mmCIF file of C-alpha atoms in Angstrom:
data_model
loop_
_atom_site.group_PDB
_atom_site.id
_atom_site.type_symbol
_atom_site.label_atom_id
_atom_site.label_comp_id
_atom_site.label_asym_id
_atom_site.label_seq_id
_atom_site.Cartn_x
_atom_site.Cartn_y
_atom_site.Cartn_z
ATOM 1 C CA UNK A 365 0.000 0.000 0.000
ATOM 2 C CA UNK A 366 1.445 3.263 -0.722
ATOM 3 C CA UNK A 367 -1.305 5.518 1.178
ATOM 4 C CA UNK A 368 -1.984 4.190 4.281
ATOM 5 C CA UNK A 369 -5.772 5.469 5.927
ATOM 6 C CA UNK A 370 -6.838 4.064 8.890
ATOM 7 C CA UNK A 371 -10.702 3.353 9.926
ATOM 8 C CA UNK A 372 -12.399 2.409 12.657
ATOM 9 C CA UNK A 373 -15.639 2.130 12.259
ATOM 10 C CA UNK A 374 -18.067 1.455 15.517
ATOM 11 C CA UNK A 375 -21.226 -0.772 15.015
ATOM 12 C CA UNK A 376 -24.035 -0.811 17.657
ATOM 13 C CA UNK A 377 -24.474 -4.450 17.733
ATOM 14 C CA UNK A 378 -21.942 -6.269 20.281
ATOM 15 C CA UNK A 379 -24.236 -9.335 21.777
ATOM 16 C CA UNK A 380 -24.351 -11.156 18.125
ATOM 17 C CA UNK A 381 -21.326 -13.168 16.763
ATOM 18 C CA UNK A 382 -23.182 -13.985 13.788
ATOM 19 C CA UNK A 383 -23.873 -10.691 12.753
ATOM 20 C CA UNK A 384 -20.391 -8.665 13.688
ATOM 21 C CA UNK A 385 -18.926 -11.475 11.531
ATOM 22 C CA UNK A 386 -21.615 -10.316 8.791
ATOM 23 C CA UNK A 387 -20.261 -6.442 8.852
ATOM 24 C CA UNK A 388 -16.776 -8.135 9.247
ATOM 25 C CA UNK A 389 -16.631 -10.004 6.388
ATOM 26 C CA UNK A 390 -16.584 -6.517 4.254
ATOM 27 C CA UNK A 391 -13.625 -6.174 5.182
ATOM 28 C CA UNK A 392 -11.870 -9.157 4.656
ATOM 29 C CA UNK A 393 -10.584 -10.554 1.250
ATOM 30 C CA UNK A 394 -10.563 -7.013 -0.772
ATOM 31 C CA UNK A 395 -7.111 -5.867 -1.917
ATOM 32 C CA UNK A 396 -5.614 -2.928 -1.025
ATOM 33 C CA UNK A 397 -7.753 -3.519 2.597
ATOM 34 C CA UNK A 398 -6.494 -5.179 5.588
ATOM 35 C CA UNK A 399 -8.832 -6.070 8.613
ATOM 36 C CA UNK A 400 -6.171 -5.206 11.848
ATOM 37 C CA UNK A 401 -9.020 -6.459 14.517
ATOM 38 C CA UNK A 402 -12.207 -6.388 15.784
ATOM 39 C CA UNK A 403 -13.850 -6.519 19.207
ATOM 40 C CA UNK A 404 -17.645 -6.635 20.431
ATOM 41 C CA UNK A 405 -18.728 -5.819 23.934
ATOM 42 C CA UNK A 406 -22.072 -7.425 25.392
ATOM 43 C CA UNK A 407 -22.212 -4.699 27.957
ATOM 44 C CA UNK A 408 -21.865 -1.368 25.306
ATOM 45 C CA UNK A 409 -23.692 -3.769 22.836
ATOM 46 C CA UNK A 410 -21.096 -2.654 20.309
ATOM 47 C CA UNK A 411 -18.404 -3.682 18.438
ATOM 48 C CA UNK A 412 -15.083 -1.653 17.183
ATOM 49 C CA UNK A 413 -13.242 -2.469 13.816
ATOM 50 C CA UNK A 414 -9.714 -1.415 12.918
ATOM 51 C CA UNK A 415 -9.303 -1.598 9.377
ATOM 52 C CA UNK A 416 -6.549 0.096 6.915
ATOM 53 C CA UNK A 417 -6.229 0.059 2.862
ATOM 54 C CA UNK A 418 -5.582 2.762 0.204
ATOM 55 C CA UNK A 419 -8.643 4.990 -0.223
ATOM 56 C CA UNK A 420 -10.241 4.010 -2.731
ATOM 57 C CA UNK A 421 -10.552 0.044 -2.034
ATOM 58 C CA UNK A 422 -10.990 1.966 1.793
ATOM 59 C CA UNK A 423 -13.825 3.429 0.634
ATOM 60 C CA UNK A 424 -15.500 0.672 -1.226
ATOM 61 C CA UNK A 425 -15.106 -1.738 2.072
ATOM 62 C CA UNK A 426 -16.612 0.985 4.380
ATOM 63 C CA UNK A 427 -19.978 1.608 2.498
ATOM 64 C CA UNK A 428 -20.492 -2.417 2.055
ATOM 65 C CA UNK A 429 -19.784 -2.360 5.720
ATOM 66 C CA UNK A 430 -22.423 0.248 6.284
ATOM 67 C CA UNK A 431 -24.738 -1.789 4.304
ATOM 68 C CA UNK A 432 -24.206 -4.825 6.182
ATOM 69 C CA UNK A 433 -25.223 -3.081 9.119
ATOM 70 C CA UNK A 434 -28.233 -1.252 8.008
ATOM 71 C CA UNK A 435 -29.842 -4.914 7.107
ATOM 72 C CA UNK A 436 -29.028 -6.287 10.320
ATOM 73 C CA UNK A 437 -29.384 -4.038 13.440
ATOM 74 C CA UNK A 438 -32.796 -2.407 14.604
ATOM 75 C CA UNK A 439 -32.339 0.380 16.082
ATOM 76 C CA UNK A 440 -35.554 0.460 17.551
ATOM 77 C CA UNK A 441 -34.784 -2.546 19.961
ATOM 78 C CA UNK A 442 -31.190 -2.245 20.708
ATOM 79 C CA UNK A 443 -30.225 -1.825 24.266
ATOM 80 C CA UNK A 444 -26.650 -0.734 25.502
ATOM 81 C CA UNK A 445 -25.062 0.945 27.560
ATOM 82 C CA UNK A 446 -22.414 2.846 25.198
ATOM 83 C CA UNK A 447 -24.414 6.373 24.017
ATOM 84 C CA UNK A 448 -25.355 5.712 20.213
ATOM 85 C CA UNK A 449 -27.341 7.056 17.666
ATOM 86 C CA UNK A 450 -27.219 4.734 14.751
ATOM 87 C CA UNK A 451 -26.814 1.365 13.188
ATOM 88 C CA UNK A 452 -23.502 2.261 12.652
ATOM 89 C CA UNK A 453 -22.574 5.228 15.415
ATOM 90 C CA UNK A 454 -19.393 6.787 14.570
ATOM 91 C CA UNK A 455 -16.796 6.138 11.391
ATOM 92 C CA UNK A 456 -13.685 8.308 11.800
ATOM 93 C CA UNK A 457 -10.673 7.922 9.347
ATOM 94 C CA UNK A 458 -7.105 8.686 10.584
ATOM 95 C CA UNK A 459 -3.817 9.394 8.070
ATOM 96 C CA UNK A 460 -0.836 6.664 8.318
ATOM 97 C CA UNK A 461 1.347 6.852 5.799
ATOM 98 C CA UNK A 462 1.572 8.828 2.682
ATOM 99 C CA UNK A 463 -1.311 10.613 3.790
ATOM 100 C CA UNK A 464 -2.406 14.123 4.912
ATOM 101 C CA UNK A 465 -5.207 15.047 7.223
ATOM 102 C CA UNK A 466 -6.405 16.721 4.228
ATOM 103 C CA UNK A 467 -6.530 13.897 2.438
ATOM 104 C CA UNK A 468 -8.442 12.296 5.210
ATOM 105 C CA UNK A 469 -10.957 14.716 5.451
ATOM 106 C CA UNK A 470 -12.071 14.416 1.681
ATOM 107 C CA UNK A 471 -12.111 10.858 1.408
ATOM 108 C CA UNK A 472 -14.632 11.093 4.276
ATOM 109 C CA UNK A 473 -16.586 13.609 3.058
ATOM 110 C CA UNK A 474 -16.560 11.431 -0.484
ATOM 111 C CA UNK A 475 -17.801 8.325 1.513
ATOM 112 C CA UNK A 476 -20.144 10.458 3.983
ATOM 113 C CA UNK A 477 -21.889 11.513 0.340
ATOM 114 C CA UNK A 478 -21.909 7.615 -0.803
ATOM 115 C CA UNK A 479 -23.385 6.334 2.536
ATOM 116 C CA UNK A 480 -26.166 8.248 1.962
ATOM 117 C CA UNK A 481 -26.581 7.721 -1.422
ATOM 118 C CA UNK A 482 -26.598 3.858 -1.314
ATOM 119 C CA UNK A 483 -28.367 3.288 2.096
ATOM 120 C CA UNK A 484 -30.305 6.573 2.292
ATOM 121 C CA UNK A 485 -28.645 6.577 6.164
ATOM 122 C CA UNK A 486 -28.278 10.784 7.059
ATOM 123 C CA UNK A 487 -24.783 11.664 8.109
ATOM 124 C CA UNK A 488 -23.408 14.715 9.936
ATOM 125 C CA UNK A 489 -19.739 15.643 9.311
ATOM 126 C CA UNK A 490 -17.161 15.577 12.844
ATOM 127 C CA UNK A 491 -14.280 16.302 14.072
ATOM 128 C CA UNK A 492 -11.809 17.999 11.056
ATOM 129 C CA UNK A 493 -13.870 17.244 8.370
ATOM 130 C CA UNK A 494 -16.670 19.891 9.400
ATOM 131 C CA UNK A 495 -16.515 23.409 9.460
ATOM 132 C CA UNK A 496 -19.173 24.103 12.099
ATOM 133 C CA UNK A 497 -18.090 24.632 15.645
ATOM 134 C CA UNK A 498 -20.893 22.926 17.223
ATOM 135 C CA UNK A 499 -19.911 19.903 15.286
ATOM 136 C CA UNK A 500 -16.286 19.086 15.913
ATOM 137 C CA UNK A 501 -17.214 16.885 18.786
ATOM 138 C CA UNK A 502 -19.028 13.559 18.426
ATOM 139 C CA UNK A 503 -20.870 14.122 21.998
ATOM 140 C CA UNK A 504 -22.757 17.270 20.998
ATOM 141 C CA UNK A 505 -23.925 15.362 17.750
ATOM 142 C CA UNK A 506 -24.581 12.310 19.289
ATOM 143 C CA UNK A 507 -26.473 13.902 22.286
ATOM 144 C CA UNK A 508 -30.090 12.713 22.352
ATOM 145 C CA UNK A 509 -29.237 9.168 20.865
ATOM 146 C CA UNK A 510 -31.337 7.027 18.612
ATOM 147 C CA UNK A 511 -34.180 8.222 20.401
ATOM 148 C CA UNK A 512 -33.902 11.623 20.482
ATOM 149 C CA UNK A 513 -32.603 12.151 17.700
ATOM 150 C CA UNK A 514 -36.228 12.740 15.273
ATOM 151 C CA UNK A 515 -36.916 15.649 16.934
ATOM 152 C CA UNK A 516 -33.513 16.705 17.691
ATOM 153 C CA UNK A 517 -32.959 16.860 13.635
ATOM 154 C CA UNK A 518 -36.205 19.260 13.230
ATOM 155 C CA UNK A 519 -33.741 22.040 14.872
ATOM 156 C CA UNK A 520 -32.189 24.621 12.031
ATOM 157 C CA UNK A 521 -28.712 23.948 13.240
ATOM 158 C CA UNK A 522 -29.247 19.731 13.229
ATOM 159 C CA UNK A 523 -29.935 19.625 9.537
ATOM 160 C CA UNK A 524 -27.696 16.709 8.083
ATOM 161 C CA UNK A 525 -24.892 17.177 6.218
ATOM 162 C CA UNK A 526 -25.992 14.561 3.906
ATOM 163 C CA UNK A 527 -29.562 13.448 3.881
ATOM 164 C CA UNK A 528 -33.214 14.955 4.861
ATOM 165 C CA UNK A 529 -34.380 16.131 8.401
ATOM 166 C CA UNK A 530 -35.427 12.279 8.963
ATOM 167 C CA UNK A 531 -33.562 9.509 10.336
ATOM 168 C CA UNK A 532 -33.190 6.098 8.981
ATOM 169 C CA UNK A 533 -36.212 3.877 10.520
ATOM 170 C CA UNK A 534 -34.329 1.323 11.890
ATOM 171 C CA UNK A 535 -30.471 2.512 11.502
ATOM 172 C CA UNK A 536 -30.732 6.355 12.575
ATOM 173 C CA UNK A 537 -28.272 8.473 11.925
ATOM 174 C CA UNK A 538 -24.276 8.368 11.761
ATOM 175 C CA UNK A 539 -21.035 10.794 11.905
ATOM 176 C CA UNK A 540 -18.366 10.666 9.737
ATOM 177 C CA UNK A 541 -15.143 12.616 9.794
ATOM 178 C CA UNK A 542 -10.942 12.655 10.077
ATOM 179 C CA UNK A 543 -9.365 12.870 13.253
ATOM 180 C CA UNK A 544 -6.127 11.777 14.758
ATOM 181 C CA UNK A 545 -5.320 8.736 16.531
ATOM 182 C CA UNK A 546 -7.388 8.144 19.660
ATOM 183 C CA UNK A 547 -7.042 5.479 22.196
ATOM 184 C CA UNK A 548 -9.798 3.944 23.594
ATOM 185 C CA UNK A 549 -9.010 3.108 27.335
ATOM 186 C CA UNK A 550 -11.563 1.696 30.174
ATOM 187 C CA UNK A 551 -10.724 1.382 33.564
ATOM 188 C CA UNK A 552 -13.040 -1.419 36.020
ATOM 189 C CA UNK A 553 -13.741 -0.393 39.065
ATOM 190 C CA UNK A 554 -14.155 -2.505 42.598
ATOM 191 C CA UNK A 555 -17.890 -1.346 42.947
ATOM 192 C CA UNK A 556 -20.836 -2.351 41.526
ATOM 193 C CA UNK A 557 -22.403 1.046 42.102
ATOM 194 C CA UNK A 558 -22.735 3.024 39.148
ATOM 195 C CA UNK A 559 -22.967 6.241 40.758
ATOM 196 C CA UNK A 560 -19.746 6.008 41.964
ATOM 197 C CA UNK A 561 -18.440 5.053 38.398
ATOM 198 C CA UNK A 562 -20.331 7.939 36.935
ATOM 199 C CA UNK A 563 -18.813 10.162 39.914
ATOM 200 C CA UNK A 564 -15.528 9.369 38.860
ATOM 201 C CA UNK A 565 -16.451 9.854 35.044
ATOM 202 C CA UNK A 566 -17.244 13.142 35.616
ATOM 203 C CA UNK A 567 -14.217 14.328 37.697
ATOM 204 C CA UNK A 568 -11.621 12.976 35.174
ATOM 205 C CA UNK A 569 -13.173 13.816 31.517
ATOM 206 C CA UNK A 570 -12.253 17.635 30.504
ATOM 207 C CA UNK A 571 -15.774 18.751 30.655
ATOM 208 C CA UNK A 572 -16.012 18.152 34.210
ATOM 209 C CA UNK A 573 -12.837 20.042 34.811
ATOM 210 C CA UNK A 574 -10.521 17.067 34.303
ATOM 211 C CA UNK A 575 -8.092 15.974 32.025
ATOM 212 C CA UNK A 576 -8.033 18.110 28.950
ATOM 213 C CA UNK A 577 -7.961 15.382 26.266
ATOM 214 C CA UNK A 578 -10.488 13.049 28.104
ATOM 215 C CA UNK A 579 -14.091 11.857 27.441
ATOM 216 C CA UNK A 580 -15.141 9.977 29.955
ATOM 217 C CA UNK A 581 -18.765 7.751 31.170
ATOM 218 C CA UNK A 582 -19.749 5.605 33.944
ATOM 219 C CA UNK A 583 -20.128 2.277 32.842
ATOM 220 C CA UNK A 584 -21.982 -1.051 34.782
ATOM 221 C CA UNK A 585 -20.512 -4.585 34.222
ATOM 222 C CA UNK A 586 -23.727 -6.220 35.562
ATOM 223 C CA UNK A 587 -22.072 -10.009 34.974
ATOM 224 C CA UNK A 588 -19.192 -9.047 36.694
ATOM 225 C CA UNK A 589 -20.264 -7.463 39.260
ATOM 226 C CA UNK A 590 -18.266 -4.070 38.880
ATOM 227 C CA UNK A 591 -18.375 -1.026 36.914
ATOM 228 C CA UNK A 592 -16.134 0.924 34.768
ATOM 229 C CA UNK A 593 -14.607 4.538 33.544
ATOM 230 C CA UNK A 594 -15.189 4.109 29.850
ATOM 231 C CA UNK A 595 -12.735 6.720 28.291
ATOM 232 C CA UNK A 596 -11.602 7.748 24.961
ATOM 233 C CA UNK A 597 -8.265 9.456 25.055
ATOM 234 C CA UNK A 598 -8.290 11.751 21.765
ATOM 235 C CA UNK A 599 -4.819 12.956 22.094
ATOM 236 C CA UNK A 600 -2.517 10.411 24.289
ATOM 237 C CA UNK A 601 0.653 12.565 23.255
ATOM 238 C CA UNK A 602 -0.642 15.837 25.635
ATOM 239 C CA UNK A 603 -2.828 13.639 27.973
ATOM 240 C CA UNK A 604 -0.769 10.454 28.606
ATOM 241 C CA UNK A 605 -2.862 7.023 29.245
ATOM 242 C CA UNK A 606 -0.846 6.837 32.812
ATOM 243 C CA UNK A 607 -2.443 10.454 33.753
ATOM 244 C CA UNK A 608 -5.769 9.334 33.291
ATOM 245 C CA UNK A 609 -5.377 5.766 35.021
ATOM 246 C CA UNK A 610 -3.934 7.555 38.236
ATOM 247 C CA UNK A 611 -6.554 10.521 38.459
ATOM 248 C CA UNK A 612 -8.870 7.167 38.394
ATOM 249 C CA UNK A 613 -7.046 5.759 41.199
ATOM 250 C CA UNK A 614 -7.162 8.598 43.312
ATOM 251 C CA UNK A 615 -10.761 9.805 42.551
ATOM 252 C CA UNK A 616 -12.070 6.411 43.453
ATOM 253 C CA UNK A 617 -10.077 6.541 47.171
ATOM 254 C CA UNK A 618 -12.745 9.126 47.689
ATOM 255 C CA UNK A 619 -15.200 6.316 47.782
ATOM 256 C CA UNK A 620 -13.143 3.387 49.310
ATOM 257 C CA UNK A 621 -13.113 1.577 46.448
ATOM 258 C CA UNK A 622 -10.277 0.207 44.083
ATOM 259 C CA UNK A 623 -9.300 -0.167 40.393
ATOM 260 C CA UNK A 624 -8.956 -3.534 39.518
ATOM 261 C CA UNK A 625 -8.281 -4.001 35.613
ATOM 262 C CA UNK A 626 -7.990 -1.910 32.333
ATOM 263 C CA UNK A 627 -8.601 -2.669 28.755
ATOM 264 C CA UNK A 628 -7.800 -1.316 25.899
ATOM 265 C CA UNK A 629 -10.783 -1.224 22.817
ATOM 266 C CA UNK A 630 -9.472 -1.955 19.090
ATOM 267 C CA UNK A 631 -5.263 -0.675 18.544
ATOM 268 C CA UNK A 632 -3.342 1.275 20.365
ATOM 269 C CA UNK A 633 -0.145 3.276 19.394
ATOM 270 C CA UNK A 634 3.167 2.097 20.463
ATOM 271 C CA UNK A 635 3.759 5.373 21.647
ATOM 272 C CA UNK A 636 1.044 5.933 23.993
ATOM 273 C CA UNK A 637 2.296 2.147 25.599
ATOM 274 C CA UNK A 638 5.794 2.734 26.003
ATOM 275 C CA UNK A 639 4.907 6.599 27.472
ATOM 276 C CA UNK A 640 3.138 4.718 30.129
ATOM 277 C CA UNK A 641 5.555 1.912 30.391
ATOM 278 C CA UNK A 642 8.445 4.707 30.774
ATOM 279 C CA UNK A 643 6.466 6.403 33.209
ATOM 280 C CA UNK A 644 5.716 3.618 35.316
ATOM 281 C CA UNK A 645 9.510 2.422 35.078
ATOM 282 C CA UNK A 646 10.996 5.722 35.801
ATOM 283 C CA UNK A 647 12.840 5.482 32.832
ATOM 284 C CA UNK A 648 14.763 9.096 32.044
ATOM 285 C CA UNK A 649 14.315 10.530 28.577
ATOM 286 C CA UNK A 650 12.756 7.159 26.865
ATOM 287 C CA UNK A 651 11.350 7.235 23.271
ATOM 288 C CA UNK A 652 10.041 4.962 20.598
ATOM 289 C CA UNK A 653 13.341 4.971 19.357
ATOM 290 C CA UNK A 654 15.138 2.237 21.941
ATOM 291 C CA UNK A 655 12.324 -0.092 21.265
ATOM 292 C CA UNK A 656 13.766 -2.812 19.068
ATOM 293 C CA UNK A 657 10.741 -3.764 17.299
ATOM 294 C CA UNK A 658 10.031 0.044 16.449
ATOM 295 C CA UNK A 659 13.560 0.548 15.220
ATOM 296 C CA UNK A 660 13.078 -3.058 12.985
ATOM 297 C CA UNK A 661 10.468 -1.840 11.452
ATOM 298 C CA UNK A 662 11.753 1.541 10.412
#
């Protein structure tokens, strides 16, 4: 591949094996495309695919993806508890290689256009690829959810970018856009009451007054019997993974309770791994660079 364009598209469907293999299988066997991994979560009832290719064949994979999902998920009865607005929620497209965010932002603007026009599915443009403040971040569009969302599009300023003032009947709406990398990090909790989890949420995510690149919910892991800080880290080089795991830590001493596992959701950067790893190690002036693997691979 000489241009590199990753996508990670997130699909609101994370209880069925049968059917994430379904949307999966889009992905697979296409030149020019290479599925990286996938993971489905019973408790967000959704799944998150890392995919990269060259744009074009990118492009082509993405919209049969979409398609995929629009035949199989009903909106109308899914339950979960990650926020979501759509069959398919969210499909942001980072550069690699070869690639500038400019690039990034018209190829999903050119398959934001083509969603709509094959499965009649509105979009709204995010992050870099729209030009409207009130749209740069996913929360504000998202807010309301597949519910709210009908009336919520009947607003002026909610018109989609692509589409009519009506959502898809069973697959509601989605956001497309370019952004760069973004880790997404959860943290379980010792507690199996959600308040506290939601507590903690709220103190550590930037709109609470936390950390500045840090969205954060309260999660419940009913089978498990514990809950969790369900993050996504949108820039791990200015708000390091290790920052956001010890504010955790300490927040939840407030309550007596403990952190007792992390996860990581889809691919993570070396770099945000080995700036915890450093950190943790108290190792002096560490980069990527005295990682042998990295420097293999250069």
């Amino acid at each position: 591949m000489k241009k590199i364009v990753e996508c990670v598209p997130n699909f609101s469907e994370g209880k069925d094996a049968d059917k994430v293999e379904k949307i999966a299988d889009a992905f697979r066997g296409r030149e020019g495309v290479k599925l990286l991994d996938y993971q489905r979560d019973a408790n967000h009832n959704r799944s998150v695919i890392t995919v990269i290719g060259e744009p074009g064949p990118l492009k082509e994979a993405v919209i049969t993806a979409v398609g995929a999902a629009v035949a199989l998920i009903d909106m109308r009865v899914h339950r979960g508890q990650h926020p979501r607005m759509g069959a398919v929620d969210v499909i942001p497209f980072i550069p690699l290689r070869n690639t500038t965010m400019e690039e990034a932002v018209e190829l999903s603007r050119d398959v934001a256009q083509a969603i709509y026009e094959a499965h009649r599915l509105p979009v709204f443009l995010y992050e870099a690829s729209t030009a409207d403040p009130a749209r740069k971040n996913l929360a504000d569009i998202r807010k309301g959810q597949f519910e709210g969302m009908p009336e919520k599009l009947t607003l002026p300023e909610w018109k989609p970018d692509f589409g009519e003032r009506t959502i898809h009947p069973t697959a509601g709406v989605v956001a497309v856009g370019a952004r760069m990398p973004l880790v997404a990090f959860n943290i379980n909790i010792g507690t199996d009451n959600i308040e506290i989890a939601r507590a903690i949420a709220g103190r550590v995510r930037h709109i609470g007054g936390g950390l500045r690149y840090c969205k954060a919910i309260g999660i419940a892991l009913k089978e498990r019997g514990i809950t969790q800080v369900s993050m996504n880290m949108t820039d791990y080089t200015r708000t390091p993974l290790y920052q956001a795991f010890e504010l955790v830590k300490t927040e939840a001493k407030r309550y007596g309770v403990n952190v007792v596992g992390s996860e990581i959701i889809g691919l993570v950067p070396l770099g945000a791994i080995a700036d915890t790893a450093a950190y943790y190690m108290g190792i002096e002036d560490f980069t990527t660079e005295k990682i042998l693997e990295a420097r293999i691979m250069e």
